[in-house]
PDB file of C-alpha atoms in Angstrom:
ATOM      1  CA  UNK A  54     105.399  83.389 114.004  1.00 62.00           C
ATOM      2  CA  UNK A  55     105.697  85.977 116.298  1.00 68.00           C
ATOM      3  CA  UNK A  56     109.087  85.825 117.258  1.00 72.00           C
ATOM      4  CA  UNK A  57     109.620  86.233 113.211  1.00 78.00           C
ATOM      5  CA  UNK A  58     107.021  88.755 113.203  1.00 85.00           C
ATOM      6  CA  UNK A  59     109.137  90.960 115.605  1.00 83.00           C
ATOM      7  CA  UNK A  60     112.289  90.202 113.420  1.00 84.00           C
ATOM      8  CA  UNK A  61     110.730  91.387 110.366  1.00 89.00           C
ATOM      9  CA  UNK A  62     109.206  94.525 112.259  1.00 88.00           C
ATOM     10  CA  UNK A  63     112.558  95.372 113.245  1.00 87.00           C
ATOM     11  CA  UNK A  64     113.862  95.011 110.008  1.00 88.00           C
ATOM     12  CA  UNK A  65     111.332  96.786 108.435  1.00 91.00           C
ATOM     13  CA  UNK A  66     112.063  99.766 111.218  1.00 87.00           C
ATOM     14  CA  UNK A  67     115.473 100.128 110.266  1.00 86.00           C
ATOM     15  CA  UNK A  68     114.977 100.109 106.307  1.00 88.00           C
ATOM     16  CA  UNK A  69     112.297 102.815 107.102  1.00 87.00           C
ATOM     17  CA  UNK A  70     114.593 105.126 109.157  1.00 83.00           C
ATOM     18  CA  UNK A  71     115.584 106.719 105.956  1.00 81.00           C
ATOM     19  CA  UNK A  72     116.271 110.090 106.124  1.00 79.00           C
ATOM     20  CA  UNK A  73     117.531 110.148 102.546  1.00 82.00           C
ATOM     21  CA  UNK A  74     113.855 108.766 101.441  1.00 86.00           C
ATOM     22  CA  UNK A  75     112.323 111.071 103.817  1.00 85.00           C
ATOM     23  CA  UNK A  76     114.077 114.181 102.348  1.00 85.00           C
ATOM     24  CA  UNK A  77     113.352 112.987  98.685  1.00 88.00           C
ATOM     25  CA  UNK A  78     109.447 112.654  99.264  1.00 89.00           C
ATOM     26  CA  UNK A  79     109.554 116.176 100.592  1.00 87.00           C
ATOM     27  CA  UNK A  80     111.568 117.489  97.954  1.00 86.00           C
ATOM     28  CA  UNK A  81     109.129 115.735  95.267  1.00 89.00           C
ATOM     29  CA  UNK A  82     106.078 117.147  97.067  1.00 87.00           C
ATOM     30  CA  UNK A  83     107.057 120.558  95.712  1.00 82.00           C
ATOM     31  CA  UNK A  84     106.131 119.607  92.349  1.00 83.00           C
ATOM     32  CA  UNK A  85     102.521 118.814  93.378  1.00 86.00           C
ATOM     33  CA  UNK A  86     100.266 116.163  94.529  1.00 88.00           C
ATOM     34  CA  UNK A  87     100.434 113.843  91.228  1.00 91.00           C
ATOM     35  CA  UNK A  88     104.207 113.809  91.438  1.00 91.00           C
ATOM     36  CA  UNK A  89     104.159 113.117  94.914  1.00 91.00           C
ATOM     37  CA  UNK A  90     101.711 109.907  94.691  1.00 94.00           C
ATOM     38  CA  UNK A  91     103.783 108.689  91.403  1.00 94.00           C
ATOM     39  CA  UNK A  92     106.986 108.915  93.462  1.00 94.00           C
ATOM     40  CA  UNK A  93     105.378 107.508  96.377  1.00 94.00           C
ATOM     41  CA  UNK A  94     103.939 104.502  94.612  1.00 95.00           C
ATOM     42  CA  UNK A  95     107.106 103.813  92.659  1.00 95.00           C
ATOM     43  CA  UNK A  96     108.882 103.700  95.737  1.00 96.00           C
ATOM     44  CA  UNK A  97     106.381 101.490  97.670  1.00 97.00           C
ATOM     45  CA  UNK A  98     105.865  98.952  94.669  1.00 97.00           C
ATOM     46  CA  UNK A  99     109.493  98.598  94.180  1.00 96.00           C
ATOM     47  CA  UNK A 100     110.140  97.717  97.760  1.00 96.00           C
ATOM     48  CA  UNK A 101     107.089  95.074  97.470  1.00 96.00           C
ATOM     49  CA  UNK A 102     108.386  93.537  94.369  1.00 96.00           C
ATOM     50  CA  UNK A 103     111.896  93.203  95.713  1.00 95.00           C
ATOM     51  CA  UNK A 104     110.812  91.759  99.115  1.00 95.00           C
ATOM     52  CA  UNK A 105     108.438  89.270  97.088  1.00 95.00           C
ATOM     53  CA  UNK A 106     110.917  88.061  94.844  1.00 94.00           C
ATOM     54  CA  UNK A 107     113.506  87.344  97.761  1.00 93.00           C
ATOM     55  CA  UNK A 108     111.079  85.351  99.540  1.00 92.00           C
ATOM     56  CA  UNK A 109     110.161  83.443  96.410  1.00 91.00           C
ATOM     57  CA  UNK A 110     113.923  82.875  95.741  1.00 89.00           C
ATOM     58  CA  UNK A 111     114.411  81.726  98.738  1.00 84.00           C
ATOM     59  CA  UNK A 112     111.345  79.169  99.354  1.00 81.00           C
ATOM     60  CA  UNK A 113     112.276  77.875  95.916  1.00 80.00           C
ATOM     61  CA  UNK A 114     115.801  77.521  97.202  1.00 75.00           C
ATOM     62  CA  UNK A 115     115.294  75.844 100.683  1.00 69.00           C
ATOM     63  CA  UNK A 116     112.341  73.569  99.409  1.00 62.00           C
ATOM     64  CA  UNK A 117     111.427  70.928 102.222  1.00 47.00           C
ATOM     65  CA  UNK A 118     114.961  71.515 103.958  1.00 47.00           C
ATOM     66  CA  UNK A 119     114.306  74.844 105.574  1.00 49.00           C
ATOM     67  CA  UNK A 120     115.130  73.584 109.191  1.00 49.00           C
ATOM     68  CA  UNK A 121     117.209  70.778 108.224  1.00 47.00           C
ATOM     69  CA  UNK A 122     120.519  71.822 109.716  1.00 54.00           C
ATOM     70  CA  UNK A 123     119.680  73.239 113.119  1.00 61.00           C
ATOM     71  CA  UNK A 124     123.444  73.314 113.825  1.00 64.00           C
ATOM     72  CA  UNK A 125     124.173  75.509 110.677  1.00 62.00           C
ATOM     73  CA  UNK A 126     121.321  78.044 111.386  1.00 66.00           C
ATOM     74  CA  UNK A 127     121.969  78.623 114.883  1.00 73.00           C
ATOM     75  CA  UNK A 128     125.811  79.240 114.100  1.00 78.00           C
ATOM     76  CA  UNK A 129     124.967  81.900 111.288  1.00 75.00           C
ATOM     77  CA  UNK A 130     122.272  83.545 113.864  1.00 76.00           C
ATOM     78  CA  UNK A 131     125.116  83.819 116.482  1.00 83.00           C
ATOM     79  CA  UNK A 132     127.636  85.362 113.482  1.00 83.00           C
ATOM     80  CA  UNK A 133     124.951  87.480 112.679  1.00 83.00           C
ATOM     81  CA  UNK A 134     123.990  88.828 116.088  1.00 83.00           C
ATOM     82  CA  UNK A 135     127.867  89.599 116.523  1.00 86.00           C
ATOM     83  CA  UNK A 136     127.716  91.460 112.964  1.00 85.00           C
ATOM     84  CA  UNK A 137     124.462  93.687 114.231  1.00 83.00           C
ATOM     85  CA  UNK A 138     126.521  94.439 117.766  1.00 87.00           C
ATOM     86  CA  UNK A 139     129.541  95.667 115.634  1.00 86.00           C
ATOM     87  CA  UNK A 140     127.501  97.852 113.253  1.00 81.00           C
ATOM     88  CA  UNK A 141     125.714  99.196 116.173  1.00 83.00           C
ATOM     89  CA  UNK A 142     128.952 100.145 117.924  1.00 85.00           C
ATOM     90  CA  UNK A 143     130.159 101.358 114.606  1.00 82.00           C
ATOM     91  CA  UNK A 144     126.968 103.841 114.278  1.00 76.00           C
ATOM     92  CA  UNK A 145     127.344 104.767 118.004  1.00 77.00           C
ATOM     93  CA  UNK A 146     130.960 106.215 117.489  1.00 77.00           C
ATOM     94  CA  UNK A 147     130.268 107.797 114.149  1.00 68.00           C
ATOM     95  CA  UNK A 148     130.660 111.525 114.958  1.00 57.00           C
ATOM     96  CA  UNK A 149     127.816 113.763 113.737  1.00 51.00           C
ATOM     97  CA  UNK A 150     130.057 115.849 111.415  1.00 46.00           C
ATOM     98  CA  UNK A 151     130.401 113.072 109.314  1.00 44.00           C
ATOM     99  CA  UNK A 152     126.700 112.747 108.997  1.00 47.00           C
ATOM    100  CA  UNK A 153     126.446 116.285 108.191  1.00 46.00           C
ATOM    101  CA  UNK A 154     128.609 115.867 105.294  1.00 45.00           C
ATOM    102  CA  UNK A 155     127.181 113.021 104.104  1.00 46.00           C
ATOM    103  CA  UNK A 156     123.663 114.994 104.096  1.00 51.00           C
ATOM    104  CA  UNK A 157     125.309 117.954 102.341  1.00 50.00           C
ATOM    105  CA  UNK A 158     126.596 115.816  99.176  1.00 49.00           C
ATOM    106  CA  UNK A 159     122.548 114.631  98.297  1.00 59.00           C
ATOM    107  CA  UNK A 160     121.456 118.227  98.867  1.00 67.00           C
ATOM    108  CA  UNK A 161     121.763 118.847  95.297  1.00 64.00           C
ATOM    109  CA  UNK A 162     120.119 115.314  93.934  1.00 66.00           C
ATOM    110  CA  UNK A 163     117.082 116.107  96.003  1.00 70.00           C
ATOM    111  CA  UNK A 164     116.713 119.627  94.292  1.00 72.00           C
ATOM    112  CA  UNK A 165     117.038 118.375  91.054  1.00 76.00           C
ATOM    113  CA  UNK A 166     114.440 115.807  92.131  1.00 74.00           C
ATOM    114  CA  UNK A 167     111.669 118.237  92.515  1.00 70.00           C
ATOM    115  CA  UNK A 168     112.128 119.468  89.281  1.00 78.00           C
ATOM    116  CA  UNK A 169     111.595 116.215  87.152  1.00 81.00           C
ATOM    117  CA  UNK A 170     108.768 115.121  85.038  1.00 87.00           C
ATOM    118  CA  UNK A 171     106.046 112.651  86.220  1.00 89.00           C
ATOM    119  CA  UNK A 172     107.475 109.262  84.726  1.00 92.00           C
ATOM    120  CA  UNK A 173     110.855 110.319  85.836  1.00 91.00           C
ATOM    121  CA  UNK A 174     109.882 111.055  89.201  1.00 91.00           C
ATOM    122  CA  UNK A 175     108.262 107.387  89.343  1.00 93.00           C
ATOM    123  CA  UNK A 176     111.088 105.715  87.933  1.00 93.00           C
ATOM    124  CA  UNK A 177     113.439 107.461  90.829  1.00 91.00           C
ATOM    125  CA  UNK A 178     110.710 106.497  93.410  1.00 92.00           C
ATOM    126  CA  UNK A 179     111.139 102.942  92.111  1.00 95.00           C
ATOM    127  CA  UNK A 180     114.726 103.285  91.983  1.00 93.00           C
ATOM    128  CA  UNK A 181     115.113 104.410  95.510  1.00 91.00           C
ATOM    129  CA  UNK A 182     112.145 101.456  96.775  1.00 92.00           C
ATOM    130  CA  UNK A 183     114.769  99.109  95.445  1.00 92.00           C
ATOM    131  CA  UNK A 184     117.601 100.763  97.649  1.00 85.00           C
ATOM    132  CA  UNK A 185     121.144 100.895  98.119  1.00 85.00           C
ATOM    133  CA  UNK A 186     123.543  98.014 100.067  1.00 84.00           C
ATOM    134  CA  UNK A 187     121.622  99.120 103.172  1.00 84.00           C
ATOM    135  CA  UNK A 188     118.099  98.569 102.242  1.00 90.00           C
ATOM    136  CA  UNK A 189     118.923  95.544 100.203  1.00 91.00           C
ATOM    137  CA  UNK A 190     120.574  93.699 103.030  1.00 87.00           C
ATOM    138  CA  UNK A 191     117.904  94.613 105.166  1.00 89.00           C
ATOM    139  CA  UNK A 192     115.218  93.445 102.937  1.00 92.00           C
ATOM    140  CA  UNK A 193     117.110  89.957 102.215  1.00 89.00           C
ATOM    141  CA  UNK A 194     117.156  89.609 105.850  1.00 88.00           C
ATOM    142  CA  UNK A 195     113.579  90.010 106.506  1.00 90.00           C
ATOM    143  CA  UNK A 196     113.102  87.663 103.450  1.00 91.00           C
ATOM    144  CA  UNK A 197     115.615  84.791 105.109  1.00 87.00           C
ATOM    145  CA  UNK A 198     113.443  85.502 108.062  1.00 87.00           C
ATOM    146  CA  UNK A 199     109.982  85.088 106.687  1.00 90.00           C
ATOM    147  CA  UNK A 200     111.045  82.259 104.448  1.00 87.00           C
ATOM    148  CA  UNK A 201     112.488  80.436 107.427  1.00 81.00           C
ATOM    149  CA  UNK A 202     109.666  81.550 109.814  1.00 78.00           C
ATOM    150  CA  UNK A 203     107.600  78.033 109.279  1.00 77.00           C
ATOM    151  CA  UNK A 204     104.131  79.327 108.229  1.00 80.00           C
ATOM    152  CA  UNK A 205     101.972  79.023 105.079  1.00 82.00           C
ATOM    153  CA  UNK A 206     101.844  81.162 101.872  1.00 82.00           C
ATOM    154  CA  UNK A 207      98.998  83.624 103.741  1.00 86.00           C
ATOM    155  CA  UNK A 208     101.534  84.197 106.704  1.00 88.00           C
ATOM    156  CA  UNK A 209     104.383  85.029 104.525  1.00 90.00           C
ATOM    157  CA  UNK A 210     102.332  87.376 102.787  1.00 92.00           C
ATOM    158  CA  UNK A 211     101.303  89.283 105.723  1.00 93.00           C
ATOM    159  CA  UNK A 212     104.817  89.627 107.033  1.00 93.00           C
ATOM    160  CA  UNK A 213     105.837  90.462 103.491  1.00 95.00           C
ATOM    161  CA  UNK A 214     103.201  93.082 103.531  1.00 95.00           C
ATOM    162  CA  UNK A 215     103.958  93.976 107.281  1.00 95.00           C
ATOM    163  CA  UNK A 216     107.832  94.574 106.245  1.00 95.00           C
ATOM    164  CA  UNK A 217     107.041  96.667 103.302  1.00 96.00           C
ATOM    165  CA  UNK A 218     104.399  98.890 105.058  1.00 96.00           C
ATOM    166  CA  UNK A 219     107.190  99.905 107.936  1.00 94.00           C
ATOM    167  CA  UNK A 220     110.132  99.879 105.277  1.00 94.00           C
ATOM    168  CA  UNK A 221     108.420 102.574 103.384  1.00 95.00           C
ATOM    169  CA  UNK A 222     106.664 104.640 106.181  1.00 93.00           C
ATOM    170  CA  UNK A 223     108.410 107.290 105.749  1.00 89.00           C
ATOM    171  CA  UNK A 224     107.396 107.930 102.087  1.00 93.00           C
ATOM    172  CA  UNK A 225     103.872 106.724 101.813  1.00 94.00           C
ATOM    173  CA  UNK A 226     103.085 108.413 105.368  1.00 92.00           C
ATOM    174  CA  UNK A 227     103.932 112.050 104.234  1.00 91.00           C
ATOM    175  CA  UNK A 228     102.635 111.436 100.783  1.00 93.00           C
ATOM    176  CA  UNK A 229      98.973 110.915 102.343  1.00 93.00           C
ATOM    177  CA  UNK A 230      99.349 113.762 104.657  1.00 90.00           C
ATOM    178  CA  UNK A 231     100.561 115.763 101.698  1.00 91.00           C
ATOM    179  CA  UNK A 232      97.253 114.692  99.734  1.00 89.00           C
ATOM    180  CA  UNK A 233      95.126 115.160 102.366  1.00 89.00           C
ATOM    181  CA  UNK A 234      96.542 118.360 104.365  1.00 86.00           C
ATOM    182  CA  UNK A 235      98.340 120.184 101.410  1.00 83.00           C
ATOM    183  CA  UNK A 236     100.763 122.705 102.024  1.00 81.00           C
ATOM    184  CA  UNK A 237      99.921 122.998 105.714  1.00 80.00           C
ATOM    185  CA  UNK A 238     101.617 118.906 105.757  1.00 79.00           C
ATOM    186  CA  UNK A 239     104.736 119.969 103.953  1.00 80.00           C
ATOM    187  CA  UNK A 240     105.598 122.582 106.528  1.00 79.00           C
ATOM    188  CA  UNK A 241     105.154 120.426 109.438  1.00 78.00           C
ATOM    189  CA  UNK A 242     107.246 117.669 108.154  1.00 82.00           C
ATOM    190  CA  UNK A 243     110.083 120.152 107.168  1.00 76.00           C
ATOM    191  CA  UNK A 244     110.105 121.135 110.722  1.00 71.00           C
ATOM    192  CA  UNK A 245     110.310 117.621 112.040  1.00 71.00           C
ATOM    193  CA  UNK A 246     112.754 116.608 109.090  1.00 70.00           C
ATOM    194  CA  UNK A 247     115.751 117.247 111.511  1.00 70.00           C
ATOM    195  CA  UNK A 248     114.210 115.315 114.385  1.00 69.00           C
ATOM    196  CA  UNK A 249     114.166 112.607 111.993  1.00 70.00           C
ATOM    197  CA  UNK A 250     117.774 112.997 111.125  1.00 69.00           C
ATOM    198  CA  UNK A 251     119.083 113.249 114.787  1.00 72.00           C
ATOM    199  CA  UNK A 252     116.969 110.457 116.115  1.00 72.00           C
ATOM    200  CA  UNK A 253     117.665 108.175 113.588  1.00 74.00           C
ATOM    201  CA  UNK A 254     121.448 106.537 114.667  1.00 78.00           C
ATOM    202  CA  UNK A 255     119.938 106.211 118.276  1.00 79.00           C
ATOM    203  CA  UNK A 256     116.959 104.254 117.251  1.00 80.00           C
ATOM    204  CA  UNK A 257     119.101 102.346 114.640  1.00 81.00           C
ATOM    205  CA  UNK A 258     121.309 101.185 117.328  1.00 85.00           C
ATOM    206  CA  UNK A 259     118.577 100.020 119.824  1.00 84.00           C
ATOM    207  CA  UNK A 260     116.909  98.199 117.061  1.00 83.00           C
ATOM    208  CA  UNK A 261     119.983  96.393 115.863  1.00 84.00           C
ATOM    209  CA  UNK A 262     120.998  95.203 119.531  1.00 87.00           C
ATOM    210  CA  UNK A 263     117.398  94.364 120.135  1.00 86.00           C
ATOM    211  CA  UNK A 264     117.883  92.165 116.707  1.00 83.00           C
ATOM    212  CA  UNK A 265     121.100  90.446 118.021  1.00 86.00           C
ATOM    213  CA  UNK A 266     119.357  89.437 121.204  1.00 86.00           C
ATOM    214  CA  UNK A 267     116.561  87.778 119.180  1.00 81.00           C
ATOM    215  CA  UNK A 268     118.985  85.921 116.897  1.00 80.00           C
ATOM    216  CA  UNK A 269     120.876  84.750 119.819  1.00 84.00           C
ATOM    217  CA  UNK A 270     117.486  83.511 121.538  1.00 82.00           C
ATOM    218  CA  UNK A 271     116.544  81.699 118.681  1.00 76.00           C
ATOM    219  CA  UNK A 272     119.832  80.114 118.074  1.00 76.00           C
ATOM    220  CA  UNK A 273     119.962  78.806 121.730  1.00 82.00           C
ATOM    221  CA  UNK A 274     116.223  77.681 120.752  1.00 75.00           C
ATOM    222  CA  UNK A 275     117.127  75.772 118.000  1.00 67.00           C
ATOM    223  CA  UNK A 276     120.130  74.069 119.555  1.00 73.00           C
ATOM    224  CA  UNK A 277     118.312  72.963 122.331  1.00 72.00           C
ATOM    225  CA  UNK A 278     115.145  71.666 120.338  1.00 64.00           C
TER     226      UNK A 278
END
């Protein structure tokens, strides 16, 4: 359970370190508390539904044979570990200029987000909560870890909630601060936005390497048992 929890939390950390989600949340705040709450609720609910559905599908697909092929499971974990190491090295070598160009392409979208109506804002939050390929892959990996953790339904529920809470922290956290503190919170978060963008690649690299190490350790444990 502890091993699976650490993996799930790391996946949640990787999904949660989304400068786009953070920037979108700040953009919506310019439209007021109600739209910010709607956007945040849509984002969190979408992430919760996505993870829950993937866990349910995984449970239905694996049934009672979740750990029936230790050799196959260990091989897949080692391959995934190598893939994560390769991704970490690629992120580390990505020049900062490429990140800045990518950020420039989303600026116009974020400006439009602050002018949407309430219902459209909720839908936008929901779609962002489902996520693109990166978030979907991380949610799928977290769901797979939860399914194969060997815990009961209550334990699976706790792991799902833990993943969702961390994966959406840069959305619900700022929204709550905005609701409580108002414009002062927006000013503080806008000042910290650059720090989030700058630190995100470094934290992602370390999280990927730790995940790769955990997968290799788990693969060795599976083969030895």
